[in-house]
Short mmCIF file of C-alpha atoms in Angstrom, two decimals:
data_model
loop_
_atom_site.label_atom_id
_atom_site.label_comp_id
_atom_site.label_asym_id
_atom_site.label_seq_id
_atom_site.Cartn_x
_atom_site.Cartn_y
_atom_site.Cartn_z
CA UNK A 884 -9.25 15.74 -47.77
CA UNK A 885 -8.16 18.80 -45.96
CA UNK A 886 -4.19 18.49 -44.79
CA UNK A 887 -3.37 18.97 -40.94
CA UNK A 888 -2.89 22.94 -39.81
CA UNK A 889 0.47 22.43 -37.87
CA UNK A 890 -0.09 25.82 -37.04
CA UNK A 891 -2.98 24.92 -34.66
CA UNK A 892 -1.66 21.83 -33.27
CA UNK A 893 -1.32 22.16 -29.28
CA UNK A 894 2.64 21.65 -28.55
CA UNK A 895 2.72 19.28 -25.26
CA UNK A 896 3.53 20.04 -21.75
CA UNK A 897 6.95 19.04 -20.43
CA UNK A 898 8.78 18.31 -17.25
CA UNK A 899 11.12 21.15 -16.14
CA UNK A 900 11.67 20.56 -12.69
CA UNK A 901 12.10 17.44 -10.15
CA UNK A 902 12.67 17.30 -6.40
CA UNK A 903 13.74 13.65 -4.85
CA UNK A 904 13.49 13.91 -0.73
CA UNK A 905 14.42 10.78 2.08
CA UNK A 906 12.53 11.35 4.84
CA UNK A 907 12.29 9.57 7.83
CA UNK A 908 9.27 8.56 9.82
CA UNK A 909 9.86 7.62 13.74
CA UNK A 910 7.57 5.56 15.10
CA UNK A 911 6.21 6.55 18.69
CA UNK A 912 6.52 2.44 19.82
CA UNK A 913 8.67 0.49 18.28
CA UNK A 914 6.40 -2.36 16.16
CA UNK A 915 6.86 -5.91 16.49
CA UNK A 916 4.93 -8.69 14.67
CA UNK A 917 5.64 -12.40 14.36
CA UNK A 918 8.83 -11.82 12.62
CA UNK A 919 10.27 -10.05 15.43
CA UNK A 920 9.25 -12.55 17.65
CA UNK A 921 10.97 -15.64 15.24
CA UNK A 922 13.96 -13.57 15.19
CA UNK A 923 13.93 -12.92 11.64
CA UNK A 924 13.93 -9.05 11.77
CA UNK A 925 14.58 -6.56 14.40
CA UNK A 926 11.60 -3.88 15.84
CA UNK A 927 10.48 -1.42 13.66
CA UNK A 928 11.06 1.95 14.35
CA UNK A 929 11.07 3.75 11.23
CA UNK A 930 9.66 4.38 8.04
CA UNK A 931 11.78 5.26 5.16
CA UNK A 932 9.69 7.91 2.48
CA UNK A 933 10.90 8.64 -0.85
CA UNK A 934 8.61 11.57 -1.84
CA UNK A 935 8.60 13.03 -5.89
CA UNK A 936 7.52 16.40 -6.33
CA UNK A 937 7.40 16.96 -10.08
CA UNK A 938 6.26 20.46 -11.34
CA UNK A 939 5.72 20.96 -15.74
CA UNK A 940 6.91 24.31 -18.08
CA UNK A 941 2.81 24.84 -17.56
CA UNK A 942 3.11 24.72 -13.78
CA UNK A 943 0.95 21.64 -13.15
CA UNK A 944 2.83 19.93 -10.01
CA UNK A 945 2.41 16.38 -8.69
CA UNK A 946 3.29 14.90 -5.46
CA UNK A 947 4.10 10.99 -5.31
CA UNK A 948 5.41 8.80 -2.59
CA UNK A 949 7.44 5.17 -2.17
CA UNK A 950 8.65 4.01 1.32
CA UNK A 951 10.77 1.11 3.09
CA UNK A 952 10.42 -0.46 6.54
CA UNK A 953 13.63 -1.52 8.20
CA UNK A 954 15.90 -1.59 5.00
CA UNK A 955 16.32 0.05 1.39
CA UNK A 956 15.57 3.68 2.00
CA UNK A 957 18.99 4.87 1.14
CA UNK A 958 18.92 2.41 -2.19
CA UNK A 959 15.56 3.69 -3.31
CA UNK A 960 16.87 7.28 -2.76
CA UNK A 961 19.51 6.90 -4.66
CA UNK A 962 18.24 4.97 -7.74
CA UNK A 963 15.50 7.48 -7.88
CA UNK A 964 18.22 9.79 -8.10
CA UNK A 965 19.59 7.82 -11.33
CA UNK A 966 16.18 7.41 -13.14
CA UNK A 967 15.49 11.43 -12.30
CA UNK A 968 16.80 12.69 -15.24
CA UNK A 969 15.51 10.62 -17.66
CA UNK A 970 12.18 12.59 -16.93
CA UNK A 971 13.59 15.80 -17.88
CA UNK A 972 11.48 17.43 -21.01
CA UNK A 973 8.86 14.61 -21.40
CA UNK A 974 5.55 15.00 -21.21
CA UNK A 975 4.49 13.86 -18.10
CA UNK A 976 0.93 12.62 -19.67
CA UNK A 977 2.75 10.03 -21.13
CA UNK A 978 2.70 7.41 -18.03
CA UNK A 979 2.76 4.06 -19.31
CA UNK A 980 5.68 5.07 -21.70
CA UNK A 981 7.94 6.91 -18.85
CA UNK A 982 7.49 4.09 -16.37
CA UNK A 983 8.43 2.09 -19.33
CA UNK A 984 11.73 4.95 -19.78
CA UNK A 985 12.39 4.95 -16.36
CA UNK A 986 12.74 1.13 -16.27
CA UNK A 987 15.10 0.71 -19.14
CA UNK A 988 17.20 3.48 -17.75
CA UNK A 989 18.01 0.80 -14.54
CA UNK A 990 17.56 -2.13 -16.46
CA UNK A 991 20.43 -3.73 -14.90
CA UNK A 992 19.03 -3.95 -11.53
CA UNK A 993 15.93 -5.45 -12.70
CA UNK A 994 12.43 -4.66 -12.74
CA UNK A 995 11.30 -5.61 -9.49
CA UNK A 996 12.14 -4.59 -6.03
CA UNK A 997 13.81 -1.59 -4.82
CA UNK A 998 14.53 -0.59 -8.55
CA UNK A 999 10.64 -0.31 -9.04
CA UNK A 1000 9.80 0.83 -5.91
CA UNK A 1001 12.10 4.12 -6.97
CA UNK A 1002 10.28 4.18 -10.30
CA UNK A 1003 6.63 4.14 -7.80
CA UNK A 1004 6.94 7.46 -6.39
CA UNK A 1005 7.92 8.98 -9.84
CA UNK A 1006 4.91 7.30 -11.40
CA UNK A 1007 2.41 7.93 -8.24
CA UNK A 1008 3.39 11.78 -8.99
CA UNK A 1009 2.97 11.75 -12.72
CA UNK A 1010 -1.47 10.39 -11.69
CA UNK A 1011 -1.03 13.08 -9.08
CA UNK A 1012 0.20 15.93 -11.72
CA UNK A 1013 -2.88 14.23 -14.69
CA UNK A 1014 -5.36 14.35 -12.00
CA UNK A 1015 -4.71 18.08 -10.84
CA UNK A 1016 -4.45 19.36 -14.00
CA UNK A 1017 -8.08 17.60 -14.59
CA UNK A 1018 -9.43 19.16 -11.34
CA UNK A 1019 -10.31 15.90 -10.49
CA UNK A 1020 -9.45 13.49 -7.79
CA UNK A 1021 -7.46 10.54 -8.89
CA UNK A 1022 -9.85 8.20 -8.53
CA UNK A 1023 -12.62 9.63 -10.39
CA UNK A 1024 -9.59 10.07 -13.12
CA UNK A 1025 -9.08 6.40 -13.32
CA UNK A 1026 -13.09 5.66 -13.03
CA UNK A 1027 -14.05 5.43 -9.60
CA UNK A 1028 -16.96 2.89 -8.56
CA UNK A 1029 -17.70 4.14 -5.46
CA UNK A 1030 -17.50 7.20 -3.11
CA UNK A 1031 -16.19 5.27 -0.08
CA UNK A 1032 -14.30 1.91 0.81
CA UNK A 1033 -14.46 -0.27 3.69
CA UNK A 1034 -11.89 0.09 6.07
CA UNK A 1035 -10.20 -2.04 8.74
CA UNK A 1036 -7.50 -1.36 11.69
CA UNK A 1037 -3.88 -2.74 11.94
CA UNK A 1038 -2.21 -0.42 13.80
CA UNK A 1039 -3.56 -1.26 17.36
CA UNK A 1040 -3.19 -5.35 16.79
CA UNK A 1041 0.13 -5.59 17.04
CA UNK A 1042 1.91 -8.60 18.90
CA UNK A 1043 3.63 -6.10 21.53
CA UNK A 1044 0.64 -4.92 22.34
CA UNK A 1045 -1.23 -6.29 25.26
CA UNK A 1046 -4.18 -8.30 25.48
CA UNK A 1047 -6.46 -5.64 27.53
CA UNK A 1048 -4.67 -3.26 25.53
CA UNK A 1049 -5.63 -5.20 22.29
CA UNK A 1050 -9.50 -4.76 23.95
CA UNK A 1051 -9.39 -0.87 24.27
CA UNK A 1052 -7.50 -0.45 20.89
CA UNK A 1053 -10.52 -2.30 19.19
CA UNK A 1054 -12.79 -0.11 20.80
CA UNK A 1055 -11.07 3.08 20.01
CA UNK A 1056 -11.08 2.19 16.49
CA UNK A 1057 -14.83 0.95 16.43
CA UNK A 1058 -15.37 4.33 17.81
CA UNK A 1059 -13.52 6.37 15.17
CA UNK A 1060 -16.23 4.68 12.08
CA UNK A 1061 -13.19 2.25 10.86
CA UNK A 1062 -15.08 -1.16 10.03
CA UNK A 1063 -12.63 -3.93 10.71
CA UNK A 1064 -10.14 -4.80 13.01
CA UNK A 1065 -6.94 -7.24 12.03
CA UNK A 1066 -4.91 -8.69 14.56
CA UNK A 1067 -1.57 -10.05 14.29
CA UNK A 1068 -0.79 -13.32 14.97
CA UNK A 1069 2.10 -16.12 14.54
CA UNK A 1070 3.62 -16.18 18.06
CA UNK A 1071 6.47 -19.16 19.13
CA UNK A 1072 3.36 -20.19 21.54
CA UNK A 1073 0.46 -21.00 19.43
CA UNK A 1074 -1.77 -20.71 22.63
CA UNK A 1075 -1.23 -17.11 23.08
CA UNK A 1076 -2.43 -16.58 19.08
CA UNK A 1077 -5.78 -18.32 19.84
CA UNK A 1078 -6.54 -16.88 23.37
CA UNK A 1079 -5.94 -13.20 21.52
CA UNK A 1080 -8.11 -14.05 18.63
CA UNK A 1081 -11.16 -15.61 21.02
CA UNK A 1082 -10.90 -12.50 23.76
CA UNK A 1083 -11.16 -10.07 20.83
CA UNK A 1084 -13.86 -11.64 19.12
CA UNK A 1085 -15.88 -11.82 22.31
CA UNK A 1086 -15.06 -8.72 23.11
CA UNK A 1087 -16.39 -7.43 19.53
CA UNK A 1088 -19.19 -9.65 18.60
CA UNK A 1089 -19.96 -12.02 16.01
CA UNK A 1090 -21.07 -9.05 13.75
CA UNK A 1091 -17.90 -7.15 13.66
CA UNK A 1092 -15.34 -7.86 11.06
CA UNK A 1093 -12.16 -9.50 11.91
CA UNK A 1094 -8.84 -10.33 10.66
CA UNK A 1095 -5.75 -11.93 11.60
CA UNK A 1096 -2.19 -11.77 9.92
CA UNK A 1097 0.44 -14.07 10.44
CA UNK A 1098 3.19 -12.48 8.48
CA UNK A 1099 4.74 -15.63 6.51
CA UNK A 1100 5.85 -17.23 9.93
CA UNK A 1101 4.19 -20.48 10.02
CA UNK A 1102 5.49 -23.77 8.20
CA UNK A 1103 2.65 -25.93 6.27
CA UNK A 1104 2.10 -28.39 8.76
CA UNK A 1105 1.36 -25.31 11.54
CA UNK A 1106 -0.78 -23.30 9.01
CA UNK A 1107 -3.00 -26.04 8.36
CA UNK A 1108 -3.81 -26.21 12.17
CA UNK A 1109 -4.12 -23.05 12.93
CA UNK A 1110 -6.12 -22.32 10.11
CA UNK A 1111 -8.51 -25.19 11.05
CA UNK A 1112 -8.90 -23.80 15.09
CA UNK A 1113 -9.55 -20.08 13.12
CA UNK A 1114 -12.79 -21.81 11.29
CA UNK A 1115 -14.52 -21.32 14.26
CA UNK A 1116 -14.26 -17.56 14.69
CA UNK A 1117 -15.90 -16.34 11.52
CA UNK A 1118 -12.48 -13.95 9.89
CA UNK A 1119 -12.79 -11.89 7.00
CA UNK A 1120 -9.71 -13.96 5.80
CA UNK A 1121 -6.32 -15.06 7.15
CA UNK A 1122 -3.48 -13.30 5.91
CA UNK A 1123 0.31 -14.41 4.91
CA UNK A 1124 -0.05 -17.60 6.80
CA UNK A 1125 2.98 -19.00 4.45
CA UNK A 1126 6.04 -17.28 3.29
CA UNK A 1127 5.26 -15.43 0.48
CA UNK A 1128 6.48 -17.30 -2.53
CA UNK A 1129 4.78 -20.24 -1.51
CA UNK A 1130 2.22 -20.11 -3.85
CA UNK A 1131 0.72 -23.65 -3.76
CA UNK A 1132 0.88 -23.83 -0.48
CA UNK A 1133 -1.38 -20.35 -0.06
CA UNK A 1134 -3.32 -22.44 -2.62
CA UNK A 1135 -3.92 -25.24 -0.88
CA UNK A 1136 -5.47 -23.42 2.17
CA UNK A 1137 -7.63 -21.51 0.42
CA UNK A 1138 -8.87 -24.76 -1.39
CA UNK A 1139 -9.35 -26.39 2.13
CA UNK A 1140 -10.76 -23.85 4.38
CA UNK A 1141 -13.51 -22.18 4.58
CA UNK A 1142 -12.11 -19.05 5.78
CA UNK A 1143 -10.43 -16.50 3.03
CA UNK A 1144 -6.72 -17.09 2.33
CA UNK A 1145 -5.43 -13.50 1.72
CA UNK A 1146 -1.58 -12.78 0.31
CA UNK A 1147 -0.07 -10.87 -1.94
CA UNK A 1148 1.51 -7.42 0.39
CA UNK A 1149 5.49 -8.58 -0.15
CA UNK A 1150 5.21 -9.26 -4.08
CA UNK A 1151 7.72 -6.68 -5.90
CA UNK A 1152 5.99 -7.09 -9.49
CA UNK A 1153 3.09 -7.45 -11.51
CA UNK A 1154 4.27 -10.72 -13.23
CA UNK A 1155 4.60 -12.07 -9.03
CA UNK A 1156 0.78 -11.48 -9.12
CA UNK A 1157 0.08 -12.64 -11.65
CA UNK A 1158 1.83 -16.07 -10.52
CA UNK A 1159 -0.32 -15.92 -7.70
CA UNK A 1160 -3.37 -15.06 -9.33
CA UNK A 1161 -2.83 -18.47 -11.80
CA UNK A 1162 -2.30 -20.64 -8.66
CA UNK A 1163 -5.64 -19.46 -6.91
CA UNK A 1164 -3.10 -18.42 -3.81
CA UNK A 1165 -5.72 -16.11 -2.63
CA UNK A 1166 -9.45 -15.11 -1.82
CA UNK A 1167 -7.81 -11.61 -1.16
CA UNK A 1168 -5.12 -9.89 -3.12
CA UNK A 1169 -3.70 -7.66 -1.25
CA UNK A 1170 -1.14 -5.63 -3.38
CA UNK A 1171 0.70 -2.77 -2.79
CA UNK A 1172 1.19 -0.03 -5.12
CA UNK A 1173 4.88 1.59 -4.29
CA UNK A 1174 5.95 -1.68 -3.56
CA UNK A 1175 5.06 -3.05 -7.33
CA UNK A 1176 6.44 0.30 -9.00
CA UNK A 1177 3.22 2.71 -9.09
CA UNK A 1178 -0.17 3.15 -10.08
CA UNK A 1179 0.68 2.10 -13.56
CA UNK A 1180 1.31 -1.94 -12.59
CA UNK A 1181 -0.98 -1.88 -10.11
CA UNK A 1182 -3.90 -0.78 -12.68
CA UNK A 1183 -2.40 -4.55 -13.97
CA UNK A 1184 -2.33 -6.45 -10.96
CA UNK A 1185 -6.55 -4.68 -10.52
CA UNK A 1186 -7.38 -6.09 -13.69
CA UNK A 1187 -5.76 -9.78 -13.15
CA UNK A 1188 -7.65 -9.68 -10.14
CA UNK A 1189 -11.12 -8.86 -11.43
CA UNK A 1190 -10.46 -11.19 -14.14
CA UNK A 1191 -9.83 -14.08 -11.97
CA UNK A 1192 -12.85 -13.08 -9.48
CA UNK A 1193 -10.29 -12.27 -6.89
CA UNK A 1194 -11.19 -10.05 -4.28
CA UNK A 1195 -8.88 -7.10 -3.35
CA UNK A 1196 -7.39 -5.50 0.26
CA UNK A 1197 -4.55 -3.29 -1.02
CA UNK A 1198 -1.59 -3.22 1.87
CA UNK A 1199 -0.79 0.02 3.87
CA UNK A 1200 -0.14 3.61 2.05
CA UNK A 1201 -3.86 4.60 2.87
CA UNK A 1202 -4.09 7.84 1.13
CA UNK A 1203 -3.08 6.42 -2.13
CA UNK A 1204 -5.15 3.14 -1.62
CA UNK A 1205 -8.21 4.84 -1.15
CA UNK A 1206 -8.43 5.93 -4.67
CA UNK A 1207 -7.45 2.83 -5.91
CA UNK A 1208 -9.39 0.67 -4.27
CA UNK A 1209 -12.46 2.65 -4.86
CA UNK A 1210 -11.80 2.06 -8.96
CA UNK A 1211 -12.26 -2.15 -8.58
CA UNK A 1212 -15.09 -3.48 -9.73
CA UNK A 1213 -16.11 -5.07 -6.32
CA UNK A 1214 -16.10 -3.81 -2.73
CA UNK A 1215 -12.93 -3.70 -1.27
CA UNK A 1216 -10.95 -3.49 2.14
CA UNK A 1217 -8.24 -0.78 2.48
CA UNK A 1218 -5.87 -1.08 5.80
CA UNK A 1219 -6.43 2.00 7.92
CA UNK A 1220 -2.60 3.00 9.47
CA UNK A 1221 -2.43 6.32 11.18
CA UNK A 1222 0.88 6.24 10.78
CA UNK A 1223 1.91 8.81 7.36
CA UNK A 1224 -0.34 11.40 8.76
CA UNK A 1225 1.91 13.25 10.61
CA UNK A 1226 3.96 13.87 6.66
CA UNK A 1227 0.60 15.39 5.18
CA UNK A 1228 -1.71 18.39 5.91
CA UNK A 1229 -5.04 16.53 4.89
CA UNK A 1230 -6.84 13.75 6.77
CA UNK A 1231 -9.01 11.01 4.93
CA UNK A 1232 -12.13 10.77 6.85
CA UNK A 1233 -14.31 7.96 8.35
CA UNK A 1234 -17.68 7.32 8.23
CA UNK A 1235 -19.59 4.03 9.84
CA UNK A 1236 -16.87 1.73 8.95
CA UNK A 1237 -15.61 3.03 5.85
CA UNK A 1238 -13.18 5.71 4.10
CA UNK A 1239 -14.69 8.39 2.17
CA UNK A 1240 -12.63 9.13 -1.08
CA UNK A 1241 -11.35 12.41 -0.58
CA UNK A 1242 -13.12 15.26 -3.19
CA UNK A 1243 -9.72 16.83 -3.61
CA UNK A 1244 -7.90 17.43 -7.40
CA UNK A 1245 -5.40 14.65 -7.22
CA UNK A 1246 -3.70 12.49 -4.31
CA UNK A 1247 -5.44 15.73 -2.34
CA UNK A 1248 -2.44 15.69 -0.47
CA UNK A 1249 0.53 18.24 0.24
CA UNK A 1250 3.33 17.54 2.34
CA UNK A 1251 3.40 19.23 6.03
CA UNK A 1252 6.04 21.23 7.23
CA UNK A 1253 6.81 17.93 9.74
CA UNK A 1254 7.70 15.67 6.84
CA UNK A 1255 10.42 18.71 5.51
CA UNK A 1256 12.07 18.41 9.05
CA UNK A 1257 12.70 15.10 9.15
CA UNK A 1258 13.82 14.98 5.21
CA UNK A 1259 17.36 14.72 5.83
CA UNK A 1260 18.52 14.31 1.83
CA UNK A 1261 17.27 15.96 -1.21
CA UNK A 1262 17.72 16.45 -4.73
CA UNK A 1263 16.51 18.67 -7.42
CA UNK A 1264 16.79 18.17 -11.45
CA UNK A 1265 15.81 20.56 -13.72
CA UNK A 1266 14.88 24.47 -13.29
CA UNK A 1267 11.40 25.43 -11.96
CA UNK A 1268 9.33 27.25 -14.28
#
């Protein structure tokens, strides 16, 4: 037996250099959904980013992104911030075993919730960095299945939008080659939530796909009903109709009704999927990768899924749910919001209702000169090569 040759043996790339940014998104219209109108959360009128630009001593670079609506960008900023260093000199192909690093480093803040949701745009950047230095987009990295997802709207359904508005918004999006449209739903007046629901799907046809989401705001009891009067208007599924912890109560609509149950967009872990998965909550899982802590748990939560025959409809964060969603096993839905573009130079494209998987090494995305303007904190670690 011949002994190793340390003198050939390939010494591995490290991390030399981090950058940690807060931006802040405005929103043109401030967004309201049934929890504004329950008086359980204020408009929307920003989105928090935490972006991770992470650059190696061989000059491979990776760009990965978090966010927060309403509340926590300043607490993911600044455990990100913590965890930062703990990156310093690894070797940034070791993924699993960093996130695992980065979690022990803030163990005492758990490992859910804003403390992963730091550790997501570290891990998002460490795929981005793998992929690059592969030449190949992320999704053919992880295995893709496909070259293109279905794709649905949410951004023109909102409840502060108005009902001929709601018409013309459809429209537009038909027009653009996205596939579905979702509506939001879960007004005080029940009326209102059925009248929108019947004048779009007129206004559509029985062929087009449609959604509605009711953003945890209805009580068992109200779900029930309203998911009964839904039957007749042929949804791809109806989404958070319970609060989201309910888990045998998601269960017990899906059980009942004909119609998809889908659930799963404010879970902060992969062990909350996977409570939700064991209950048969939902027809849908619709998880969301910097909100579970990163392409690493979510690769977890994907398998669960395809395990349990669970279907999947990751929530917002397009450009990284593209790739991800074109990786399980069967077709997908990924939520088409216009709303990050303005932070990138690239644009995912559209094609007779569905999202082509962008050919680019990586993410395939770089951050525009708009998102640098409205970073208003930063921190770097490290030296840059």
């Amino acid at each position: 037996m011949t002994a190793f040759d340390t003198s050939t043996a390939i010494s591995p790339d490290r991390i030399d250099w981090i950058r940690v940014s807060s931006c802040y998104l405005p929103l043109s219209t401030p967004i309201s959904d049934a929890k504004v109108l329950t008086g359980r959360q204020k408009p929307m009128t920003e989105v928090a980013m935490l972006f991770v630009e992470i650059e190696s001593r061989d000059g491979h670079r990776g760009l990965g992104l978090s966010y927060s609506k309403r509340a926590g960008g300043p607490g993911q900023f600044a455990h990100a911030q913590e965890i930062a260093p703990t990156l310093l000199g690894e070797d940034p192909s070791d993924i699993a075993r960093l996130w695992t690093r980065m979690a022990w480093a803030g163990a005492s803040v758990g490992r859910s919730g804003m403390a992963v949701q730091a550790i997501g745009a570290f891990d998002v950047a460490l795929y981005d960095l793998k992929a690059r230095r592969a030449s190949l987009p992320l999704a053919k990295l992880l295995g893709a299945q496909r070259e293109s997802v279905r794709c649905y709207n949410t951004s023109g359904g909102f409840l502060h939008t108005p009902l001929d508005q709601l018409l013309v918004n459809a429209s537009a999006s038909r027009e653009r080659g996205i596939g579905g449209i979702k509506l939001k739903v879960g007004q005080p007046d029940q009326a209102l939530d059925i009248q929108r629901v019947a004048a779009v799907r007129q206004h559509l046809g029985d062929h087009v796909p449609l959604m509605v989401d009711a953003n945890q705001q209805w009580d068992r009891p109200t779900a029930q009903r309203m998911c009964r009067i839904f039957e007749e208007f042929n949804l791809v599924w109806i989404e958070e109709p319970l609060d989201a912890y309910d888990f045998e109560g998601h269960a017990a609509l899906a059980d009942k009704f004909d119609t998809p149950i889908a659930t799963g967009e404010m879970l902060v872990s992969a062990a909350e999927h996977a409570e939700l998965i064991r209950h048969r909550s939902a027809d849908y899982l619709m998880p969301d990768a910097p909100r579970v802590g990163g392409i690493t748990p979510f690769l977890k939560i994907m398998g669960m899924a395809e395990n349990a025959g669970v279907s999947l409809a990751p929530h917002f964060a397009m450009e990284l749910h593209v790739h991800l969603a074109a990786v399980f096993p069967t077709e997908p839905w990924v939520e088409h919001f216009d709303w990050l573009e303005p932070l990138f130079n690239e644009r995912l494209q559209l094609h007779e209702g569905r999202m082509l998987v962008p050919t680019r090494p990586g993410l395939g995305l770089s951050l525009s000169e708009q998102a640098r303007q409205w970073t208003r904190q930063h921190a770097e670690f490290g030296q840059r090569p």
